[in-house]
mmCIF file of C-alpha atoms and ligand atoms in Angstrom:
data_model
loop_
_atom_site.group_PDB
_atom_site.id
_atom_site.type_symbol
_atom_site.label_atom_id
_atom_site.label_comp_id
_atom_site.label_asym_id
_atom_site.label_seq_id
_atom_site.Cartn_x
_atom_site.Cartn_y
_atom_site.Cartn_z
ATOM 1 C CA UNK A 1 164.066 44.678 59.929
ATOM 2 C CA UNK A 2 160.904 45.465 62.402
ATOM 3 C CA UNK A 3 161.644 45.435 65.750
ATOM 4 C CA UNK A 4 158.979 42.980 66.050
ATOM 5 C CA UNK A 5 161.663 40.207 64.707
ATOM 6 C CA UNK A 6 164.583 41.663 65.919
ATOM 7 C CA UNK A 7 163.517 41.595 69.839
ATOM 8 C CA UNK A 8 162.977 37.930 70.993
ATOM 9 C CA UNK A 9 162.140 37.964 74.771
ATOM 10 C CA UNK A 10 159.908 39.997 77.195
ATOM 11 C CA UNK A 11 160.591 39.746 80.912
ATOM 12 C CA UNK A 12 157.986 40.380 83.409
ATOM 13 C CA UNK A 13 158.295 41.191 87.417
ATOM 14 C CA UNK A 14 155.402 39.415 89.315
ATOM 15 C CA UNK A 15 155.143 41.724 92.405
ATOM 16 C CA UNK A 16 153.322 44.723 91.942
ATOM 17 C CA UNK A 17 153.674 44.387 87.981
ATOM 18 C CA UNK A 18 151.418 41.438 87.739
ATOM 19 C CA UNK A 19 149.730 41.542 91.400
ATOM 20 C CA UNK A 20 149.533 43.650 94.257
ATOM 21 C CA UNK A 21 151.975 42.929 96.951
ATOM 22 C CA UNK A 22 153.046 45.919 98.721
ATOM 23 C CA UNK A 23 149.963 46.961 99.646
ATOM 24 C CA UNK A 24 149.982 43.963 102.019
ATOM 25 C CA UNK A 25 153.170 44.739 103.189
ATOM 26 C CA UNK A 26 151.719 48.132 104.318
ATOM 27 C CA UNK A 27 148.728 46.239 105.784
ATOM 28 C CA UNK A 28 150.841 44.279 108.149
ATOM 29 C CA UNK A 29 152.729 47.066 108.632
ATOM 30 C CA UNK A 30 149.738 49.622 110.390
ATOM 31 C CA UNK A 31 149.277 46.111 112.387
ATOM 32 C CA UNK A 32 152.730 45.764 113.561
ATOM 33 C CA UNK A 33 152.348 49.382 114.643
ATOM 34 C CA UNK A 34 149.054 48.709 116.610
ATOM 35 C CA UNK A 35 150.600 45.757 118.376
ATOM 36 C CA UNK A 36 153.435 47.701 119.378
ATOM 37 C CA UNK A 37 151.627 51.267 119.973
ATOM 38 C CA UNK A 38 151.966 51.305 123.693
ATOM 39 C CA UNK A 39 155.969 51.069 122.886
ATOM 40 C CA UNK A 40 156.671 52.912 120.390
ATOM 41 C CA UNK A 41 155.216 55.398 118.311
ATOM 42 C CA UNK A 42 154.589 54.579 114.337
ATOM 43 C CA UNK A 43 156.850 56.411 112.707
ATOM 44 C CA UNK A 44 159.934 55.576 114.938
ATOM 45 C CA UNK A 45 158.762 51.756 114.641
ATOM 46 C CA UNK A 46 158.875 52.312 110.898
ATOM 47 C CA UNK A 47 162.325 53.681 110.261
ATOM 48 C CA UNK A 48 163.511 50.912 112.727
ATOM 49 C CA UNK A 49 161.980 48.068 111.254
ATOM 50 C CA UNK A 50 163.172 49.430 107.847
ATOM 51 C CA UNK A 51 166.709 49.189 109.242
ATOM 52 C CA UNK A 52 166.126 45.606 110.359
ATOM 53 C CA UNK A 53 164.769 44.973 106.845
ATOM 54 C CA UNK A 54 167.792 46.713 105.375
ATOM 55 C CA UNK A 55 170.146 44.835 107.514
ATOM 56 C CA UNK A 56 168.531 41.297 107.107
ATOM 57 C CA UNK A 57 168.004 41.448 103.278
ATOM 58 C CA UNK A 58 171.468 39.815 103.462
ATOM 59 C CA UNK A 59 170.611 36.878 105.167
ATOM 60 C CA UNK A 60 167.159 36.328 105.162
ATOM 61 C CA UNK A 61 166.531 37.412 101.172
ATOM 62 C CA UNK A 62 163.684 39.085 100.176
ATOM 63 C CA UNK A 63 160.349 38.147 101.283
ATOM 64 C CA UNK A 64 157.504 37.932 103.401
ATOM 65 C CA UNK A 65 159.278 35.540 105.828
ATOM 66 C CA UNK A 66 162.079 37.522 106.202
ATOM 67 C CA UNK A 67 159.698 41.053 106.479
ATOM 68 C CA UNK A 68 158.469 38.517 109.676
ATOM 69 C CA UNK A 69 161.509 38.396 111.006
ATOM 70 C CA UNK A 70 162.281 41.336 110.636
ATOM 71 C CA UNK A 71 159.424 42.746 112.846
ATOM 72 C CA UNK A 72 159.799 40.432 115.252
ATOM 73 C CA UNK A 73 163.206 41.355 115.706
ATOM 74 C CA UNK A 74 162.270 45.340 115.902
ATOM 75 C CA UNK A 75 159.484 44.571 118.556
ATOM 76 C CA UNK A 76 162.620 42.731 120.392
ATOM 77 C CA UNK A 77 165.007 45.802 119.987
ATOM 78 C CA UNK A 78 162.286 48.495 121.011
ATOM 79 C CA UNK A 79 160.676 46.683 123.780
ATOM 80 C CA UNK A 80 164.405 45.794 125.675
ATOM 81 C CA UNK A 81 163.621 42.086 125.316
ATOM 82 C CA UNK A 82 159.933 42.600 127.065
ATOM 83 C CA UNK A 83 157.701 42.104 124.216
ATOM 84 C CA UNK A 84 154.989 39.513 125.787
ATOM 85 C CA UNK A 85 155.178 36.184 123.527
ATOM 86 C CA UNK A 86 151.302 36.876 122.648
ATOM 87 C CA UNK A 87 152.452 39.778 120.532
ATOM 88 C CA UNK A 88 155.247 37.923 119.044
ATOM 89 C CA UNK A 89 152.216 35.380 118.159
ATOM 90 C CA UNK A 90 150.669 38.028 116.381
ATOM 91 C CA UNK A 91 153.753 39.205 114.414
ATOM 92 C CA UNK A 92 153.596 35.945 113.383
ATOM 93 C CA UNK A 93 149.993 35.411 112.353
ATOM 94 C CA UNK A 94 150.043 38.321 110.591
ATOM 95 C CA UNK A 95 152.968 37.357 108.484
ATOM 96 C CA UNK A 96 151.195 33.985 108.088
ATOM 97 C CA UNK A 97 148.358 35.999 106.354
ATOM 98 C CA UNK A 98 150.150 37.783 104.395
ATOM 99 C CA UNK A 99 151.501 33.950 102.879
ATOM 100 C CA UNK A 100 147.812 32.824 102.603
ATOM 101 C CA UNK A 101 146.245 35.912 100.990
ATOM 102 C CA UNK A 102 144.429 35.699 97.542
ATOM 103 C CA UNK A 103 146.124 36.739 94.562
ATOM 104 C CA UNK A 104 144.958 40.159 92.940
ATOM 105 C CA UNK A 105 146.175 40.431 89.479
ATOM 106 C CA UNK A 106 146.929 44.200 88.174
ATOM 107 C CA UNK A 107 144.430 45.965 85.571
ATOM 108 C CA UNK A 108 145.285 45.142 82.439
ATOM 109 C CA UNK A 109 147.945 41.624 82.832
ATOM 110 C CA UNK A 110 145.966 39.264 81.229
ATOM 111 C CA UNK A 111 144.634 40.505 77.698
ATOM 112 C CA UNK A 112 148.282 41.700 77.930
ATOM 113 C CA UNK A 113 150.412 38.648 78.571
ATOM 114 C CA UNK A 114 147.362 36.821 76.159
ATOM 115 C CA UNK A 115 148.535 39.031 73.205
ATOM 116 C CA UNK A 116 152.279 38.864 73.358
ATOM 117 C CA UNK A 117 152.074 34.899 74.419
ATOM 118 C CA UNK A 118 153.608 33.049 71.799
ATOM 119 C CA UNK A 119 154.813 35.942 69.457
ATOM 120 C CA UNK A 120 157.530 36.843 71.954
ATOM 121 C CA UNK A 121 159.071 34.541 74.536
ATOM 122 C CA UNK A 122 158.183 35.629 77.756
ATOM 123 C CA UNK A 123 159.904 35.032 81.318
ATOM 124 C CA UNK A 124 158.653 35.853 84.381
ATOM 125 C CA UNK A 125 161.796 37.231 86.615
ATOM 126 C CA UNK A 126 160.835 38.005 90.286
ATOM 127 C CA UNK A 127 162.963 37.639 93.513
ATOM 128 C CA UNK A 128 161.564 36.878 97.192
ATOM 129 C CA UNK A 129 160.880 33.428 98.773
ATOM 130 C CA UNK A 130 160.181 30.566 96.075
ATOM 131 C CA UNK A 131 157.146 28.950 98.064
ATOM 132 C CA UNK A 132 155.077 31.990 98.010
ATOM 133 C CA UNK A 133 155.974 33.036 94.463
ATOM 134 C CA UNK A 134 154.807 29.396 93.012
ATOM 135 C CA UNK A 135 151.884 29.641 94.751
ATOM 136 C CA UNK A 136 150.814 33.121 93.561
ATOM 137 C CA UNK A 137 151.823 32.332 90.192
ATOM 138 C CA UNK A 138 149.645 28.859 90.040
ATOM 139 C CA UNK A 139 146.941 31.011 92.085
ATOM 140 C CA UNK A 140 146.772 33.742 89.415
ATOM 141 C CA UNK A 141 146.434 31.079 86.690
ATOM 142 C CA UNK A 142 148.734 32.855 84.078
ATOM 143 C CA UNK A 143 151.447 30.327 84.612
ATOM 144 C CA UNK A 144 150.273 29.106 81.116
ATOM 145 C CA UNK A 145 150.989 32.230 79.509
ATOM 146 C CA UNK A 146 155.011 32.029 80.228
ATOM 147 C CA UNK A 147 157.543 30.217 78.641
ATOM 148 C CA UNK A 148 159.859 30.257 81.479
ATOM 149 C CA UNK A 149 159.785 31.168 84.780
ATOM 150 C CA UNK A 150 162.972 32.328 87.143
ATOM 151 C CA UNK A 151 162.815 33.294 90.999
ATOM 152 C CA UNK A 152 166.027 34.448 91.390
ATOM 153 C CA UNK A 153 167.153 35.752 95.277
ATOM 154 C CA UNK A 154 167.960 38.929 93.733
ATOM 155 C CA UNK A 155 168.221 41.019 90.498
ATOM 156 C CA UNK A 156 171.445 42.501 89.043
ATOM 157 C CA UNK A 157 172.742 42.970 86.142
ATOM 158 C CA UNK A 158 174.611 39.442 85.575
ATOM 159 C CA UNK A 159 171.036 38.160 86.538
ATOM 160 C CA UNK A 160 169.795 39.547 83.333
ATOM 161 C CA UNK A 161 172.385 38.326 81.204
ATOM 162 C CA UNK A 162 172.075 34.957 82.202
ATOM 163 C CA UNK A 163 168.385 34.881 81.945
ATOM 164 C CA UNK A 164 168.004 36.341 78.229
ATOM 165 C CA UNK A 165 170.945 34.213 77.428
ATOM 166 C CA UNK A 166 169.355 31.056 78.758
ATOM 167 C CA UNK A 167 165.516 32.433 77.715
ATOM 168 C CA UNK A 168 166.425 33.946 73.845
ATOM 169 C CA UNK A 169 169.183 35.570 71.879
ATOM 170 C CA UNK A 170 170.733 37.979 74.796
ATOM 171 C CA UNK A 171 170.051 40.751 76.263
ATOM 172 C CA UNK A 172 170.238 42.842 73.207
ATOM 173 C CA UNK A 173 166.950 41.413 71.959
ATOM 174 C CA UNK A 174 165.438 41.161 74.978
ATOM 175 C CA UNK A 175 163.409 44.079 77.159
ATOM 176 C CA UNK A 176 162.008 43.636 80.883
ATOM 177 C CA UNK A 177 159.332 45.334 82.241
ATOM 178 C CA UNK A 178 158.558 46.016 85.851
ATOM 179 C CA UNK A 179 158.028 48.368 88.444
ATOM 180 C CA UNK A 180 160.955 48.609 90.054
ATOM 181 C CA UNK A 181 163.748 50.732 88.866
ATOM 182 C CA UNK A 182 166.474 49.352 91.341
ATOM 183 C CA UNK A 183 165.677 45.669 90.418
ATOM 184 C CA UNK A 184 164.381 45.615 87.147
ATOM 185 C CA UNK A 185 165.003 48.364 84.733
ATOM 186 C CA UNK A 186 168.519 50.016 85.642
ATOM 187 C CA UNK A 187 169.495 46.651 85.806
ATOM 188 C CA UNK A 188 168.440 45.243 82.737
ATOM 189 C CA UNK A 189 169.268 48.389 80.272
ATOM 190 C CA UNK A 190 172.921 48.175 81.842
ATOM 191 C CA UNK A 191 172.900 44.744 80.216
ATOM 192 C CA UNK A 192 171.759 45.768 77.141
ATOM 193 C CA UNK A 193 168.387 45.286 77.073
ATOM 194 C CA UNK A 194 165.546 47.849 76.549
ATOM 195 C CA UNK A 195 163.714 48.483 80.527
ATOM 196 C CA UNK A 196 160.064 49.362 80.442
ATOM 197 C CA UNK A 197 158.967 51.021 83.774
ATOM 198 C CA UNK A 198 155.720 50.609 84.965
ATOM 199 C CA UNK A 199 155.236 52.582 88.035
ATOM 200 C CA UNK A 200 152.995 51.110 90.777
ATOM 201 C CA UNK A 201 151.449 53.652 93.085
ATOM 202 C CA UNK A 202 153.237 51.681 96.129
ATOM 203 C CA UNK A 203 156.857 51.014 95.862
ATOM 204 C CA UNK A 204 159.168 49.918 98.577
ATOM 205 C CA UNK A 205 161.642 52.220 99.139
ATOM 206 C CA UNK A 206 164.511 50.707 99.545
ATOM 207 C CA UNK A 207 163.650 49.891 95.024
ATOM 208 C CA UNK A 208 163.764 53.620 94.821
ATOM 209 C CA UNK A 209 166.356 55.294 92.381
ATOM 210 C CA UNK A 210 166.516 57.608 89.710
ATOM 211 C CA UNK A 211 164.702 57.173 86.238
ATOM 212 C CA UNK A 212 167.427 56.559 83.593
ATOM 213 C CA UNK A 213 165.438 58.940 81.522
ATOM 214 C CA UNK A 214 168.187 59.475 78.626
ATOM 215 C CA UNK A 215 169.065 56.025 78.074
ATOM 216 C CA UNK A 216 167.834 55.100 74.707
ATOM 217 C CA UNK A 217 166.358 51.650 75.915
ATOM 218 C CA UNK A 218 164.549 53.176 78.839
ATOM 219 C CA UNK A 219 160.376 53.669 78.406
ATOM 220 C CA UNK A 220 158.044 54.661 81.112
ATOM 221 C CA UNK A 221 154.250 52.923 80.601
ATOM 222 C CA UNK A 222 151.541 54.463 82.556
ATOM 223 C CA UNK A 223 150.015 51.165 82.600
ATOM 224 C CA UNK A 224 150.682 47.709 81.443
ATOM 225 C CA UNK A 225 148.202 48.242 78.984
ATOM 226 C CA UNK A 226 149.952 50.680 77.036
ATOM 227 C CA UNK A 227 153.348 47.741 76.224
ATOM 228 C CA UNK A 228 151.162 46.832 72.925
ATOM 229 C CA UNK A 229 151.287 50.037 71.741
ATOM 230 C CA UNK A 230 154.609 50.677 72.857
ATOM 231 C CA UNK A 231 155.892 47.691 71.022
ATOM 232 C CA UNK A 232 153.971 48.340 67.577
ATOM 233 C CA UNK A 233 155.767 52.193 67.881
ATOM 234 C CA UNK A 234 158.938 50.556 68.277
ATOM 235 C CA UNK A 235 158.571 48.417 64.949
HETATM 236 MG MG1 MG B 301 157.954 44.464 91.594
#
């Protein structure tokens, strides 16, 4: 039996698989420090807001409000409390930018998702806050192209289960593809489905872990484009 018939669903992450979204994160990030420069030099702001960020994920989920937050919080800390409100304004435009800035869909995403649409079920799995992912997903206009969609507030390996249980025949027959190894390929090959990594050139890193590179189920793409291929070798 091909491959071709025995795997039933494909799951896609959005950020940074589909579009570019740390890259804005960075963005916002050289702002914060410019805002803040006569406190605090950049690289000290950066490990402390990532420790915010760290701390927060808990409670505020991931996201670009809670990224807000979190640097609004970090101003407070480094400043003892004396951040002037008209930077806190800025924190906050900035993060409203972030929330209103145009989609840019990755090389390669459509003729991709256009092939496999329809001979595979596909699911689109990402995590972060639900407002801004439906509106980059109707922005981007590939909405069409999936058969399900799931924002999920994070991504673990029940969360796969339930997803190719609910979207196909399990994980077993199922493979995601991202480019996250944290969230969505150690993950998904520990419940039994293949993981396809698809490295972005910007990663947070706090999604940073090893490659599972001698699991059986585990691929490495250099691009999206190459998954067509991929899946015709695997047949
Ligand atoms: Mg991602």
């Amino acid at each position: 039996m091909s491959l071709g018939l025995l795997l039933s669903t494909i799951g896609f992450d959005a950020d940074d698989t589909l579009w570019q979204n740390e890259h804005f994160y960075r963005l916002t990030e050289r702002r914060f420090a410019e805002l803040l420069a006569n406190y605090a030099d950049g690289q000290h702001l950066s490990d402390r807001l990532l420790e915010a960020e760290k701390r927060n994920l808990q409670i505020y989920g991931f996201g670009i409000k809670g990224f807000t937050l979190s640097m609004i919080e970090t101003a407070i800390e480094l400043t003892e409390g004396r951040v002037p409100a008209a930077i806190i304004g800025d924190i906050l435009a900035a993060g409203r930018e972030m929330l209103g800035h145009p989609v840019e869909t990755l090389p390669h995403v459509r003729e991709t998702l256009e092939q496999l649409a329809g001979v595979y079920r596909l699911v689109l799995i990402t995590k972060g806050d639900l407002f801004d992912q439906e509106r980059k997903l109707a922005q981007s206009q590939l909405g069409n192209l999936f058969d399900a969609v799931e924002i999920v507030s994070d991504k673990n390996v029940s969360t796969y289960e339930r997803i190719f249980e609910r979207h196909g025949e399990g994980p077993g027959r199922s493979m995601m593809v991202g480019n996250s190894l944290k969230s969505d390929i150690v993950p998904a090959i520990q419940a039994g489905s293949w993981g396809i990594y698809v490295p972005h050139d910007l990663t947070w890193v706090l999604e940073h872990v090893e490659e599972p590179v001698n699991e059986p189920r585990f691929r490495r793409l250099n691009h999206l484009g190459e998954l067509i291929g991929l899946l015709e070798k695997l047949q």
